mmCIF file with all atom_site columns, C-alpha atoms in Angstrom:
data_model
loop_
_atom_site.group_PDB
_atom_site.id
_atom_site.type_symbol
_atom_site.label_atom_id
_atom_site.label_alt_id
_atom_site.label_comp_id
_atom_site.label_asym_id
_atom_site.label_entity_id
_atom_site.label_seq_id
_atom_site.pdbx_PDB_ins_code
_atom_site.Cartn_x
_atom_site.Cartn_y
_atom_site.Cartn_z
_atom_site.occupancy
_atom_site.B_iso_or_equiv
_atom_site.pdbx_formal_charge
_atom_site.auth_seq_id
_atom_site.auth_comp_id
_atom_site.auth_asym_id
_atom_site.auth_atom_id
_atom_site.pdbx_PDB_model_num
ATOM 1   C CA . PRO A 1 1   ? -76.466 -5.498  11.898  1.00 75.00 ? 1   PRO A CA 1
ATOM 2   C CA . ILE A 1 2   ? -74.381 -3.990  9.441   1.00 79.00 ? 2   ILE A CA 1
ATOM 3   C CA . LEU A 1 3   ? -70.732 -4.005  10.063  1.00 78.00 ? 3   LEU A CA 1
ATOM 4   C CA . ILE A 1 4   ? -69.088 -0.187  9.864   1.00 80.00 ? 4   ILE A CA 1
ATOM 5   C CA . PRO A 1 5   ? -65.556 -0.613  8.289   1.00 77.00 ? 5   PRO A CA 1
ATOM 6   C CA . LYS A 1 6   ? -62.612 0.872   10.353  1.00 80.00 ? 6   LYS A CA 1
ATOM 7   C CA . ASP A 1 7   ? -61.991 3.497   7.873   1.00 81.00 ? 7   ASP A CA 1
ATOM 8   C CA . THR A 1 8   ? -65.483 5.073   7.448   1.00 81.00 ? 8   THR A CA 1
ATOM 9   C CA . LYS A 1 9   ? -67.637 7.250   9.576   1.00 83.00 ? 9   LYS A CA 1
ATOM 10  C CA . VAL A 1 10  ? -71.239 7.231   9.723   1.00 81.00 ? 10  VAL A CA 1
ATOM 11  C CA . LYS A 1 11  ? -73.865 10.081  10.724  1.00 81.00 ? 11  LYS A CA 1
ATOM 12  C CA . LEU A 1 12  ? -77.829 9.854   11.096  1.00 80.00 ? 12  LEU A CA 1
ATOM 13  C CA . GLU A 1 13  ? -79.250 13.421  10.339  1.00 80.00 ? 13  GLU A CA 1
ATOM 14  C CA . SER A 1 14  ? -82.986 13.414  10.373  1.00 78.00 ? 14  SER A CA 1
ATOM 15  C CA . GLY A 1 15  ? -83.839 10.995  8.031   1.00 77.00 ? 15  GLY A CA 1
ATOM 16  C CA . LYS A 1 16  ? -80.322 11.593  6.166   1.00 83.00 ? 16  LYS A CA 1
ATOM 17  C CA . LEU A 1 17  ? -77.369 8.940   6.561   1.00 83.00 ? 17  LEU A CA 1
ATOM 18  C CA . ILE A 1 18  ? -74.280 10.307  5.726   1.00 83.00 ? 18  ILE A CA 1
ATOM 19  C CA . LEU A 1 19  ? -71.418 7.736   4.732   1.00 83.00 ? 19  LEU A CA 1
ATOM 20  C CA . SER A 1 20  ? -67.447 8.773   4.287   1.00 82.00 ? 20  SER A CA 1
ATOM 21  C CA . GLY A 1 21  ? -64.596 6.909   4.011   1.00 83.00 ? 21  GLY A CA 1
ATOM 22  C CA . PRO A 1 22  ? -61.395 7.131   2.014   1.00 86.00 ? 22  PRO A CA 1
ATOM 23  C CA . LYS A 1 23  ? -62.679 6.364   -1.204  1.00 82.00 ? 23  LYS A CA 1
ATOM 24  C CA . GLY A 1 24  ? -65.450 9.412   -0.727  1.00 82.00 ? 24  GLY A CA 1
ATOM 25  C CA . LEU A 1 25  ? -68.732 10.355  0.475   1.00 83.00 ? 25  LEU A CA 1
ATOM 26  C CA . LYS A 1 26  ? -72.403 9.292   0.048   1.00 83.00 ? 26  LYS A CA 1
ATOM 27  C CA . GLU A 1 27  ? -75.738 10.690  1.023   1.00 84.00 ? 27  GLU A CA 1
ATOM 28  C CA . LEU A 1 28  ? -78.879 8.039   1.682   1.00 82.00 ? 28  LEU A CA 1
ATOM 29  C CA . THR A 1 29  ? -82.132 8.706   2.763   1.00 82.00 ? 29  THR A CA 1
ATOM 30  C CA . LEU A 1 30  ? -83.830 6.765   5.375   1.00 81.00 ? 30  LEU A CA 1
ATOM 31  C CA . ASN A 1 31  ? -87.603 6.705   5.400   1.00 75.00 ? 31  ASN A CA 1
ATOM 32  C CA . ASP A 1 32  ? -88.082 7.997   9.206   1.00 72.00 ? 32  ASP A CA 1
ATOM 33  C CA . LYS A 1 33  ? -91.967 6.250   9.137   1.00 74.00 ? 33  LYS A CA 1
ATOM 34  C CA . ILE A 1 34  ? -90.362 2.920   8.412   1.00 76.00 ? 34  ILE A CA 1
ATOM 35  C CA . PHE A 1 35  ? -87.185 2.629   9.745   1.00 73.00 ? 35  PHE A CA 1
ATOM 36  C CA . THR A 1 36  ? -85.206 3.395   13.003  1.00 75.00 ? 36  THR A CA 1
ATOM 37  C CA . ALA A 1 37  ? -81.723 3.000   12.410  1.00 75.00 ? 37  ALA A CA 1
ATOM 38  C CA . THR A 1 38  ? -79.221 3.251   15.487  1.00 75.00 ? 38  THR A CA 1
ATOM 39  C CA . ILE A 1 39  ? -75.465 3.480   15.519  1.00 78.00 ? 39  ILE A CA 1
ATOM 40  C CA . ASP A 1 40  ? -72.992 1.195   17.970  1.00 78.00 ? 40  ASP A CA 1
ATOM 41  C CA . ASP A 1 41  ? -69.205 0.915   18.264  1.00 75.00 ? 41  ASP A CA 1
ATOM 42  C CA . LYS A 1 42  ? -68.767 -0.391  14.860  1.00 82.00 ? 42  LYS A CA 1
ATOM 43  C CA . ASN A 1 43  ? -72.268 -1.647  13.905  1.00 80.00 ? 43  ASN A CA 1
ATOM 44  C CA . LEU A 1 44  ? -75.497 -0.142  12.314  1.00 78.00 ? 44  LEU A CA 1
ATOM 45  C CA . ILE A 1 45  ? -78.646 -1.536  13.356  1.00 77.00 ? 45  ILE A CA 1
ATOM 46  C CA . LEU A 1 46  ? -81.603 -0.864  11.027  1.00 77.00 ? 46  LEU A CA 1
ATOM 47  C CA . LYS A 1 47  ? -85.022 -1.804  12.350  1.00 75.00 ? 47  LYS A CA 1
ATOM 48  C CA . VAL A 1 48  ? -88.481 -1.704  11.425  1.00 77.00 ? 48  VAL A CA 1
ATOM 49  C CA . ILE A 1 49  ? -91.181 -0.199  13.242  1.00 78.00 ? 49  ILE A CA 1
ATOM 50  C CA . LYS A 1 50  ? -94.345 -1.863  11.994  1.00 76.00 ? 50  LYS A CA 1
ATOM 51  C CA . ASN A 1 51  ? -93.927 -5.805  11.355  1.00 77.00 ? 51  ASN A CA 1
ATOM 52  C CA . ASN A 1 52  ? -95.446 -6.800  8.252   1.00 77.00 ? 52  ASN A CA 1
ATOM 53  C CA . GLU A 1 53  ? -94.582 -8.724  5.054   1.00 75.00 ? 53  GLU A CA 1
ATOM 54  C CA . ASN A 1 54  ? -94.171 -6.516  2.464   1.00 75.00 ? 54  ASN A CA 1
ATOM 55  C CA . LEU A 1 55  ? -92.004 -4.118  5.412   1.00 77.00 ? 55  LEU A CA 1
ATOM 56  C CA . ASN A 1 56  ? -89.766 -6.492  5.708   1.00 75.00 ? 56  ASN A CA 1
ATOM 57  C CA . VAL A 1 57  ? -88.648 -7.270  1.636   1.00 77.00 ? 57  VAL A CA 1
ATOM 58  C CA . ILE A 1 58  ? -87.803 -2.998  2.198   1.00 80.00 ? 58  ILE A CA 1
ATOM 59  C CA . TRP A 1 59  ? -86.111 -3.725  5.503   1.00 82.00 ? 59  TRP A CA 1
ATOM 60  C CA . GLY A 1 60  ? -84.269 -6.105  3.662   1.00 81.00 ? 60  GLY A CA 1
ATOM 61  C CA . THR A 1 61  ? -83.131 -4.124  0.491   1.00 82.00 ? 61  THR A CA 1
ATOM 62  C CA . THR A 1 62  ? -82.520 -1.203  2.192   1.00 83.00 ? 62  THR A CA 1
ATOM 63  C CA . ARG A 1 63  ? -80.322 -3.163  4.542   1.00 82.00 ? 63  ARG A CA 1
ATOM 64  C CA . SER A 1 64  ? -78.020 -4.309  0.933   1.00 86.00 ? 64  SER A CA 1
ATOM 65  C CA . ILE A 1 65  ? -78.546 -0.828  -0.413  1.00 87.00 ? 65  ILE A CA 1
ATOM 66  C CA . ILE A 1 66  ? -76.912 0.242   2.671   1.00 85.00 ? 66  ILE A CA 1
ATOM 67  C CA . ASN A 1 67  ? -74.442 -2.049  2.770   1.00 86.00 ? 67  ASN A CA 1
ATOM 68  C CA . SER A 1 68  ? -73.488 -1.807  -0.643  1.00 87.00 ? 68  SER A CA 1
ATOM 69  C CA . ALA A 1 69  ? -72.852 1.876   0.084   1.00 87.00 ? 69  ALA A CA 1
ATOM 70  C CA . LEU A 1 70  ? -70.467 1.151   3.052   1.00 86.00 ? 70  LEU A CA 1
ATOM 71  C CA . ILE A 1 71  ? -68.559 -1.056  0.885   1.00 85.00 ? 71  ILE A CA 1
ATOM 72  C CA . GLY A 1 72  ? -68.029 1.709   -1.838  1.00 87.00 ? 72  GLY A CA 1
ATOM 73  C CA . VAL A 1 73  ? -67.006 4.234   0.088   1.00 87.00 ? 73  VAL A CA 1
ATOM 74  C CA . SER A 1 74  ? -64.518 2.178   2.092   1.00 86.00 ? 74  SER A CA 1
ATOM 75  C CA . THR A 1 75  ? -62.854 -0.046  -0.716  1.00 86.00 ? 75  THR A CA 1
ATOM 76  C CA . GLY A 1 76  ? -64.776 1.049   -3.521  1.00 86.00 ? 76  GLY A CA 1
ATOM 77  C CA . HIS A 1 77  ? -66.801 -1.150  -6.222  1.00 89.00 ? 77  HIS A CA 1
ATOM 78  C CA . GLU A 1 78  ? -64.804 -2.827  -8.930  1.00 91.00 ? 78  GLU A CA 1
ATOM 79  C CA . LYS A 1 79  ? -65.608 -4.784  -12.825 1.00 90.00 ? 79  LYS A CA 1
ATOM 80  C CA . THR A 1 80  ? -63.003 -5.902  -14.585 1.00 92.00 ? 80  THR A CA 1
ATOM 81  C CA . LEU A 1 81  ? -63.910 -6.271  -18.796 1.00 90.00 ? 81  LEU A CA 1
ATOM 82  C CA . GLU A 1 82  ? -61.792 -8.157  -21.047 1.00 89.00 ? 82  GLU A CA 1
ATOM 83  C CA . LEU A 1 83  ? -61.896 -8.211  -25.107 1.00 89.00 ? 83  LEU A CA 1
ATOM 84  C CA . SER A 1 84  ? -61.304 -10.741 -26.869 1.00 86.00 ? 84  SER A CA 1
ATOM 85  C CA . GLY A 1 85  ? -60.773 -11.380 -30.282 1.00 83.00 ? 85  GLY A CA 1
ATOM 86  C CA . VAL A 1 86  ? -58.467 -10.554 -32.994 1.00 86.00 ? 86  VAL A CA 1
ATOM 87  C CA . GLY A 1 87  ? -57.363 -6.694  -33.367 1.00 87.00 ? 87  GLY A CA 1
ATOM 88  C CA . PHE A 1 88  ? -59.511 -5.685  -30.563 1.00 88.00 ? 88  PHE A CA 1
ATOM 89  C CA . ARG A 1 89  ? -58.327 -2.729  -28.539 1.00 89.00 ? 89  ARG A CA 1
ATOM 90  C CA . ALA A 1 90  ? -59.279 -0.287  -25.956 1.00 89.00 ? 90  ALA A CA 1
ATOM 91  C CA . SER A 1 91  ? -57.164 2.792   -25.779 1.00 89.00 ? 91  SER A CA 1
ATOM 92  C CA . LEU A 1 92  ? -58.509 6.483   -23.003 1.00 89.00 ? 92  LEU A CA 1
ATOM 93  C CA . ARG A 1 93  ? -58.432 9.701   -23.726 1.00 88.00 ? 93  ARG A CA 1
ATOM 94  C CA . GLU A 1 94  ? -59.326 11.473  -20.878 1.00 87.00 ? 94  GLU A CA 1
ATOM 95  C CA . ASN A 1 95  ? -62.513 10.363  -19.598 1.00 87.00 ? 95  ASN A CA 1
ATOM 96  C CA . ILE A 1 96  ? -63.682 8.838   -23.357 1.00 89.00 ? 96  ILE A CA 1
ATOM 97  C CA . LEU A 1 97  ? -62.960 5.080   -23.576 1.00 87.00 ? 97  LEU A CA 1
ATOM 98  C CA . ILE A 1 98  ? -61.956 4.262   -27.960 1.00 89.00 ? 98  ILE A CA 1
ATOM 99  C CA . LEU A 1 99  ? -62.852 1.002   -28.226 1.00 88.00 ? 99  LEU A CA 1
ATOM 100 C CA . GLN A 1 100 ? -61.454 -0.904  -31.513 1.00 88.00 ? 100 GLN A CA 1
ATOM 101 C CA . ILE A 1 101 ? -63.894 -4.061  -31.496 1.00 85.00 ? 101 ILE A CA 1
ATOM 102 C CA . GLY A 1 102 ? -64.164 -5.210  -35.258 1.00 82.00 ? 102 GLY A CA 1
ATOM 103 C CA . PHE A 1 103 ? -66.472 -2.440  -37.104 1.00 85.00 ? 103 PHE A CA 1
ATOM 104 C CA . SER A 1 104 ? -65.022 -0.281  -39.696 1.00 89.00 ? 104 SER A CA 1
ATOM 105 C CA . HIS A 1 105 ? -65.076 2.435   -36.930 1.00 90.00 ? 105 HIS A CA 1
ATOM 106 C CA . GLU A 1 106 ? -63.871 3.135   -33.505 1.00 87.00 ? 106 GLU A CA 1
ATOM 107 C CA . VAL A 1 107 ? -66.354 2.910   -31.158 1.00 89.00 ? 107 VAL A CA 1
ATOM 108 C CA . SER A 1 108 ? -66.429 5.630   -28.451 1.00 90.00 ? 108 SER A CA 1
ATOM 109 C CA . TYR A 1 109 ? -68.008 5.607   -25.715 1.00 88.00 ? 109 TYR A CA 1
ATOM 110 C CA . LYS A 1 110 ? -68.350 8.358   -22.829 1.00 90.00 ? 110 LYS A CA 1
ATOM 111 C CA . MET A 1 111 ? -67.701 7.704   -19.263 1.00 89.00 ? 111 MET A CA 1
ATOM 112 C CA . PRO A 1 112 ? -70.574 9.043   -16.484 1.00 89.00 ? 112 PRO A CA 1
ATOM 113 C CA . ASP A 1 113 ? -68.835 11.056  -13.312 1.00 87.00 ? 113 ASP A CA 1
ATOM 114 C CA . GLY A 1 114 ? -67.920 8.886   -10.574 1.00 84.00 ? 114 GLY A CA 1
ATOM 115 C CA . ILE A 1 115 ? -66.832 6.144   -12.420 1.00 88.00 ? 115 ILE A CA 1
ATOM 116 C CA . LYS A 1 116 ? -62.517 5.677   -12.970 1.00 89.00 ? 116 LYS A CA 1
ATOM 117 C CA . VAL A 1 117 ? -61.249 3.333   -15.767 1.00 90.00 ? 117 VAL A CA 1
ATOM 118 C CA . LEU A 1 118 ? -58.125 1.962   -16.438 1.00 88.00 ? 118 LEU A CA 1
ATOM 119 C CA . VAL A 1 119 ? -56.986 -0.043  -19.442 1.00 90.00 ? 119 VAL A CA 1
ATOM 120 C CA . GLU A 1 120 ? -53.991 -2.863  -19.273 1.00 88.00 ? 120 GLU A CA 1
ATOM 121 C CA . LYS A 1 121 ? -52.503 -4.107  -21.846 1.00 89.00 ? 121 LYS A CA 1
ATOM 122 C CA . ASN A 1 122 ? -55.073 -2.826  -24.305 1.00 87.00 ? 122 ASN A CA 1
ATOM 123 C CA . THR A 1 123 ? -57.625 -5.881  -23.702 1.00 87.00 ? 123 THR A CA 1
ATOM 124 C CA . ILE A 1 124 ? -58.414 -5.343  -19.948 1.00 92.00 ? 124 ILE A CA 1
ATOM 125 C CA . ILE A 1 125 ? -60.635 -2.657  -18.977 1.00 90.00 ? 125 ILE A CA 1
ATOM 126 C CA . LYS A 1 126 ? -60.649 -1.996  -15.356 1.00 92.00 ? 126 LYS A CA 1
ATOM 127 C CA . ILE A 1 127 ? -64.534 -0.237  -14.314 1.00 91.00 ? 127 ILE A CA 1
ATOM 128 C CA . SER A 1 128 ? -64.024 1.492   -10.418 1.00 90.00 ? 128 SER A CA 1
ATOM 129 C CA . GLY A 1 129 ? -66.220 3.585   -8.645  1.00 89.00 ? 129 GLY A CA 1
ATOM 130 C CA . ILE A 1 130 ? -68.158 4.236   -5.453  1.00 88.00 ? 130 ILE A CA 1
ATOM 131 C CA . GLU A 1 131 ? -71.870 3.304   -6.651  1.00 88.00 ? 131 GLU A CA 1
ATOM 132 C CA . LYS A 1 132 ? -72.252 -0.089  -7.062  1.00 89.00 ? 132 LYS A CA 1
ATOM 133 C CA . ASP A 1 133 ? -74.863 0.154   -9.111  1.00 88.00 ? 133 ASP A CA 1
ATOM 134 C CA . LEU A 1 134 ? -73.465 3.084   -12.020 1.00 90.00 ? 134 LEU A CA 1
ATOM 135 C CA . VAL A 1 135 ? -70.082 0.412   -11.947 1.00 90.00 ? 135 VAL A CA 1
ATOM 136 C CA . GLY A 1 136 ? -72.658 -2.418  -12.969 1.00 90.00 ? 136 GLY A CA 1
ATOM 137 C CA . LYS A 1 137 ? -74.564 -0.242  -15.467 1.00 90.00 ? 137 LYS A CA 1
ATOM 138 C CA . VAL A 1 138 ? -70.842 1.172   -17.209 1.00 90.00 ? 138 VAL A CA 1
ATOM 139 C CA . ALA A 1 139 ? -70.052 -2.439  -17.757 1.00 90.00 ? 139 ALA A CA 1
ATOM 140 C CA . SER A 1 140 ? -73.457 -4.036  -19.165 1.00 90.00 ? 140 SER A CA 1
ATOM 141 C CA . GLU A 1 141 ? -73.519 -0.119  -21.799 1.00 90.00 ? 141 GLU A CA 1
ATOM 142 C CA . ILE A 1 142 ? -69.472 -1.155  -22.844 1.00 89.00 ? 142 ILE A CA 1
ATOM 143 C CA . LYS A 1 143 ? -70.611 -5.568  -22.485 1.00 87.00 ? 143 LYS A CA 1
ATOM 144 C CA . MET A 1 144 ? -73.766 -4.443  -24.967 1.00 89.00 ? 144 MET A CA 1
ATOM 145 C CA . LEU A 1 145 ? -71.122 -2.541  -27.568 1.00 88.00 ? 145 LEU A CA 1
ATOM 146 C CA . LYS A 1 146 ? -69.781 -6.215  -28.903 1.00 87.00 ? 146 LYS A CA 1
ATOM 147 C CA . PRO A 1 147 ? -71.612 -9.299  -26.941 1.00 88.00 ? 147 PRO A CA 1
ATOM 148 C CA . VAL A 1 148 ? -69.601 -12.303 -26.674 1.00 88.00 ? 148 VAL A CA 1
ATOM 149 C CA . GLU A 1 149 ? -70.395 -14.650 -30.218 1.00 87.00 ? 149 GLU A CA 1
ATOM 150 C CA . PRO A 1 150 ? -70.878 -18.483 -28.974 1.00 89.00 ? 150 PRO A CA 1
ATOM 151 C CA . TYR A 1 151 ? -68.850 -19.756 -31.816 1.00 90.00 ? 151 TYR A CA 1
ATOM 152 C CA . LYS A 1 152 ? -65.019 -18.093 -31.556 1.00 87.00 ? 152 LYS A CA 1
ATOM 153 C CA . GLY A 1 153 ? -65.973 -16.464 -28.287 1.00 83.00 ? 153 GLY A CA 1
ATOM 154 C CA . LYS A 1 154 ? -64.801 -12.959 -30.024 1.00 88.00 ? 154 LYS A CA 1
ATOM 155 C CA . GLY A 1 155 ? -66.195 -9.984  -28.389 1.00 88.00 ? 155 GLY A CA 1
ATOM 156 C CA . ILE A 1 156 ? -66.345 -8.372  -24.763 1.00 89.00 ? 156 ILE A CA 1
ATOM 157 C CA . LYS A 1 157 ? -67.136 -9.980  -21.655 1.00 89.00 ? 157 LYS A CA 1
ATOM 158 C CA . GLU A 1 158 ? -66.528 -9.832  -18.003 1.00 88.00 ? 158 GLU A CA 1
ATOM 159 C CA . ARG A 1 159 ? -63.515 -11.089 -16.069 1.00 88.00 ? 159 ARG A CA 1
ATOM 160 C CA . GLY A 1 160 ? -64.987 -14.917 -14.743 1.00 86.00 ? 160 GLY A CA 1
ATOM 161 C CA . GLN A 1 161 ? -68.227 -15.042 -16.987 1.00 84.00 ? 161 GLN A CA 1
ATOM 162 C CA . TYR A 1 162 ? -69.060 -18.438 -18.785 1.00 87.00 ? 162 TYR A CA 1
ATOM 163 C CA . VAL A 1 163 ? -69.788 -18.125 -22.262 1.00 85.00 ? 163 VAL A CA 1
ATOM 164 C CA . LEU A 1 164 ? -71.469 -21.422 -23.924 1.00 86.00 ? 164 LEU A CA 1
ATOM 165 C CA . ARG A 1 165 ? -69.665 -21.954 -26.766 1.00 87.00 ? 165 ARG A CA 1
ATOM 166 C CA . LYS A 1 166 ? -71.389 -23.973 -29.515 1.00 89.00 ? 166 LYS A CA 1
ATOM 167 C CA . GLU A 1 167 ? -70.131 -26.451 -32.196 1.00 88.00 ? 167 GLU A CA 1
ATOM 168 C CA . GLY A 1 168 ? -69.450 -25.149 -35.912 1.00 84.00 ? 168 GLY A CA 1
ATOM 169 C CA . LYS A 1 169 ? -71.205 -26.944 -39.250 1.00 86.00 ? 169 LYS A CA 1
ATOM 170 C CA . LYS A 1 170 ? -70.387 -30.620 -39.979 1.00 85.00 ? 170 LYS A CA 1
ATOM 171 C CA . LYS A 1 171 ? -69.813 -31.899 -43.318 1.00 82.00 ? 171 LYS A CA 1
#
């Protein structure tokens, strides 16, 4: 069973699952031929109509997608990126993130709809939103602008990410 948070409401209407919470509203489609969904007091139960190995895989994936959507509309998803390097800075103009990351020019990244960005201390970027996959995609695209190099550790990394450091040249 999927636990439904306190402030979140779940409706089931003809193959569509409508989730609404304090952070926003999200609509998911369910295949009526494969799944049946029932809503109890504080639980959402997803059952497979016909049991076989392929449908069990789809069932697990669908359950995970619904669970992350519930978390998204109730508390939201967040990723934190850190810039490390001399002169590396980030700033925000409207919905465009402007990065100074060691190039001769500024790098700008336009934020998609549904994503909120906060820049703290010019070196910490907080990305938040309802959709888990969109938050992860934006974070990975920003990290790819300047990947962390293994010798000095300069670049953009996620908070808590381990960077394998290499030893420099020996005489």
